[in-house]
Steps between C-alpha positions, in 0.01 A plus 500: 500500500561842452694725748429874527927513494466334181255738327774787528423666814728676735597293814366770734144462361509092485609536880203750568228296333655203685443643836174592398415088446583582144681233315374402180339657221217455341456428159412833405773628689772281346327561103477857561799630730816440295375670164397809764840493600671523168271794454243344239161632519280234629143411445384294814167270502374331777224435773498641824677370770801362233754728682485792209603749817811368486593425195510868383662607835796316522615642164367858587708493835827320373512736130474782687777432789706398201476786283525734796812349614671453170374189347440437147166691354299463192716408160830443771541873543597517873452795732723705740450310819325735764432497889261739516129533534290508199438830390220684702143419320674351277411099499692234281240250562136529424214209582136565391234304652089560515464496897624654801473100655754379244729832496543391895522124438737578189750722757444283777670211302751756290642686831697268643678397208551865425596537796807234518591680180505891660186602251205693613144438423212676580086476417268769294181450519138686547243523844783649737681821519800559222711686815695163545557351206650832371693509814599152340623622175685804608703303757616278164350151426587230265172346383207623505169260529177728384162470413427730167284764636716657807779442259391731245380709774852573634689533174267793406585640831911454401520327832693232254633459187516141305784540256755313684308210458683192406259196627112516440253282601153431441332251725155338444448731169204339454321594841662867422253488167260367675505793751481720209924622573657429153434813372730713822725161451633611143490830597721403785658257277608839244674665775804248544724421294476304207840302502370402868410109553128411533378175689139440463288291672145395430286199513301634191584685203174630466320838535826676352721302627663403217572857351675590829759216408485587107587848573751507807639167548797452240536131366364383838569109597201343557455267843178328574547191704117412564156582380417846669094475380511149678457454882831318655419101501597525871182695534177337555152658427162416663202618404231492777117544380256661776157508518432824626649833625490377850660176461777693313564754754505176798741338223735782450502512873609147563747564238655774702603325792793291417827543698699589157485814318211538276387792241162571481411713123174676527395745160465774685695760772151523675471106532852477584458687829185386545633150512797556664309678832202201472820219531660688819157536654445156463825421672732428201766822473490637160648827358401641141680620204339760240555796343267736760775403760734776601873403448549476905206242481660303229804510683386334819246279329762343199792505834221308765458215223869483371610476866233203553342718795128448252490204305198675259556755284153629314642711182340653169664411154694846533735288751526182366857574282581631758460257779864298542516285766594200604294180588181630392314118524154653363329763261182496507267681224230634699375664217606327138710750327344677217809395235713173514807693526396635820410132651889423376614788710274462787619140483854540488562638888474133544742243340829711487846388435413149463246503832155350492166697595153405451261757281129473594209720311203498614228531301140607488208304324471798203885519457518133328551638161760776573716283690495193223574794239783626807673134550485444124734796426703484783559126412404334806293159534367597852123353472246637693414311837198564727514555859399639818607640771671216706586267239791249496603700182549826657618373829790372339625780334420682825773283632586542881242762689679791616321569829230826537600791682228700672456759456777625358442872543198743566464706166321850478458649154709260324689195587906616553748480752854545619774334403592185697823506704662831466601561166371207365729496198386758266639878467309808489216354723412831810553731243274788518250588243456288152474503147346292288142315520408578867309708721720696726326346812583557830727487824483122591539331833652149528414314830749235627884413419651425132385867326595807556243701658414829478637555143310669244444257170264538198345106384270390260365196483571188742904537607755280652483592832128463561548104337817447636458649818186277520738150428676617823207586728577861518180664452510828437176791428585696175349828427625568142734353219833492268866630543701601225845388437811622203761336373862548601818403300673224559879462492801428735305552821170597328172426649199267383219560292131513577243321258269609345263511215432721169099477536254751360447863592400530900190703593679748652231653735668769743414434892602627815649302748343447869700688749768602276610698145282483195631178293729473208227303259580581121330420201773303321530322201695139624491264197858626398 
């Protein structure tokens, strides 16, 4: 097999990725890296979860140490070697991506191997103040990770400048289409250089696709080591047929109270919270994802199920590219996607780098016909199967009961919480004020020990601390919702990213807080 030594990379980053647990590549990884490497514009296809993250970081991080230090550049011209920062807002590396979920999981995997090579990166994206990440770029960063529309945003402003550009990339193109981005992305695209290298990646060529690599990707070499429109064979699909609305929603709830993580999709933000709040009333600790969440929200809510602290995560099809974590054992469709490339995304937070995972839909009497047209196109053999509630069938995928927790917390207005156990692993959370899809709400009071009480936070939507706070019998009395977070850079000694998610604009209505200043509630535009 394989060695990430063997591929061409530098012994610093094969040490790094082998602390990390890190030892051998995947097949996209080994295809892809060594043509990145020798500078070739690359063209990557391949299914979520095939360890595409990698694959164009590795090369990103090790041409760039190279070519700052002296090393051999395009067409073996070499540079003057160089110790010094990269020029101020001036990046060399640039990665585009459609969320603010995947610009944090792209960093969080790309820092540390920047890192052991002395580069900077830093994050760019919409829903939270601009101050820091153009604190970011005037302190000097390597690589920048942005979503389109803060992007263009600051390089109208002059707060940076994209001709020093050597290394672009474009992850999950398709979903950037899809989002309606490609037209900013060749605009962005126009503003580095044209000798630069271009890595691509994209499970689809579709919706434009395919005239981003026509027109910016020179000779590109092609890797595609599986069948991106085809659901990983390590993957099984159920498809559970109710009788009624009730015996779906006692269904969906059995579902949700496994001891592993599981994803629950609903169509809608308003279903997702909905959902989310029912599930932690009912004793199982949930936390939603959606686009009306403010970025503190998303923050606590993405870091309370990474960290295991809630095992259900209720989430819109904004989030589901951007939803990367590990050991997901079920997705559940709790409403059937409208399109079969959604089911493939929905269904791929399941499954990843070789895993198993279970995906169950489950399906109403009147939604026979869409979800025979749904399986047929998204190539899956799943046949319907009645149930109800109870059933041998869904017990088993249920697997082991996670016990109930009582009442996990007492909610007034809407569900939220603190955030479990001081900081509780995410940045930005306390923060004053907001932006993004929230109601400035107000000055909230945490009873008992793991949050911090007394501090002012804005929520949305069911959070981390009211779930997780619940799975540790801390019950606390909430009186408003979300907390906003920002990104930092990260670098020798940087700190950590908060998550969070590009959703849709927030509703931005301006209240005052109880006891305190008027709130910091904005009407902001958060897809980009």
């Amino acid at each position: 097999m394989t060695t990430f030594a063997e591929l061409g990379l530098p012994d610093p980053v094969v040490r790094s990725l082998a602390d990390r647990g890190i030892t051998d590549p995947f097949p996209i990884q080994a295809a892809s890296v060594p043509d990145a490497l020798a500078g070739r514009d690359v063209l990557g296809r391949g299914r979520t979860g095939s360890g595409k993250t990698l694959a164009f970081a590795l090369p990103v991080v090790t041409r760039l140490a190279a070519r700052r230090d002296g090393g051999a550049g395009d067409a073996g011209h070499r540079r003057p070697a160089s110790n010094t920062r990269t020029a101020t807002r001036r990046p060399r590396g640039l990665i585009l991506c459609p969320t603010r979920e995947l610009a944090n999981q792209i960093d969080a995997t790309l820092a540390p191997v920047a890192q052991t090579m002395g580069l900077r990166t830093t994050t760019i994206f919409g829903g939270v103040s601009q101050n820091k990440q153009v604190q970011a770029l005037a302190a000097g960063v390597d690589v920048v990770v942005a979503c389109p529309g803060r992007l263009e945003d600051l390089l109208g402003q002059g707060v940076l400048t994209l001709d020093g550009i050597e290394v672009t990339v474009l992850d999950e193109a398709d979903h950037m289409a899809d989002l309606g981005f490609l037209p900013g992305v060749k605009r962005i695209l126009d503003r580095t250089p044209q000798g630069g290298q271009r890595l691509l990646f994209s499970a689809t060529l579709d919706n434009g696709v395919d005239v981003l690599v026509k027109r910016y990707l020179k000779q590109p070499v092609t890797h595609s080591v599986d069948d991106a429109a085809a659901p990983p064979p390590q993957m099984t699909h159920h498809i559970l047929a109710v009788a009624d609305r009730d015996a779906k929603k006692l269904v969906v709830n059995q579902l949700a109270r496994g001891t592993g993580r599981r994803v629950l999709f609903t169509r809608t933000k308003h279903q997702a919270k909905k959902l989310a709040r029912q599930l932690t009333t009912a004793g199982v600790p949930a936390v939603d994802l959606h686009g009306n969440l403010g970025q503190g929200a998303r923050e606590r809510n993405l870091a309370a199920f990474t960290s295991g602290d809630v095992k259900v995560l209720v989430a819109t099809d904004i989030a589901a590219r951007g939803i990367h974590v590990d050991d997901i054992e079920l997705v559940v469709h709790v409403d059937p996607p409208a399109e079969h490339k959604a089911y493939l995304h929905r269904s791929g937070r399941t499954a990843r780098a070789g895993s198993v995972g279970d995906v169950v839909t489950v399906m109403l009497p009147e939604q026979r016909g869409d979800m025979r047209l749904l399986t047929r196109k998204a190539k899956i053999t799943a046949q319907p199967r009645d149930v109800a509630p109870g059933d041998a069938t869904v017990t088993a995928l249920v697997g082991e009961l996670a016990p109930l927790v009582e009442r996990p917390e007492t909610i007034q207005g809407s569900t939220a919480g603190s955030r479990p156990g001081g900081n509780g692993g995410a940045q930005g959370g306390g923060s004053r004020g907001g932006h993004g899809g929230g109601r400035s709400g107000g000055r909230r009071r945490a009873r008992g020990g793991g949050g911090r009480s007394g501090s002012e936070r804005q929520a949305h939507g069911t959070s981390a601390s009211g779930a997780a706070d619940g799975a540790a019998g801390n019950g606390r009395r909430v009186h408003s919702s979300s907390a906003t977070g920002a990104p930092s850079s990260s670098g020798p000694g940087g700190g950590a990213h908060g998550q969070g998610s590009e959703g849709a604009p927030g509703s931005g209505r301006r209240r005052r807080r109880r006891g305190g200043r008027g709130g910091h509630g904005r009407n902001t535009h958060v897809a980009d």
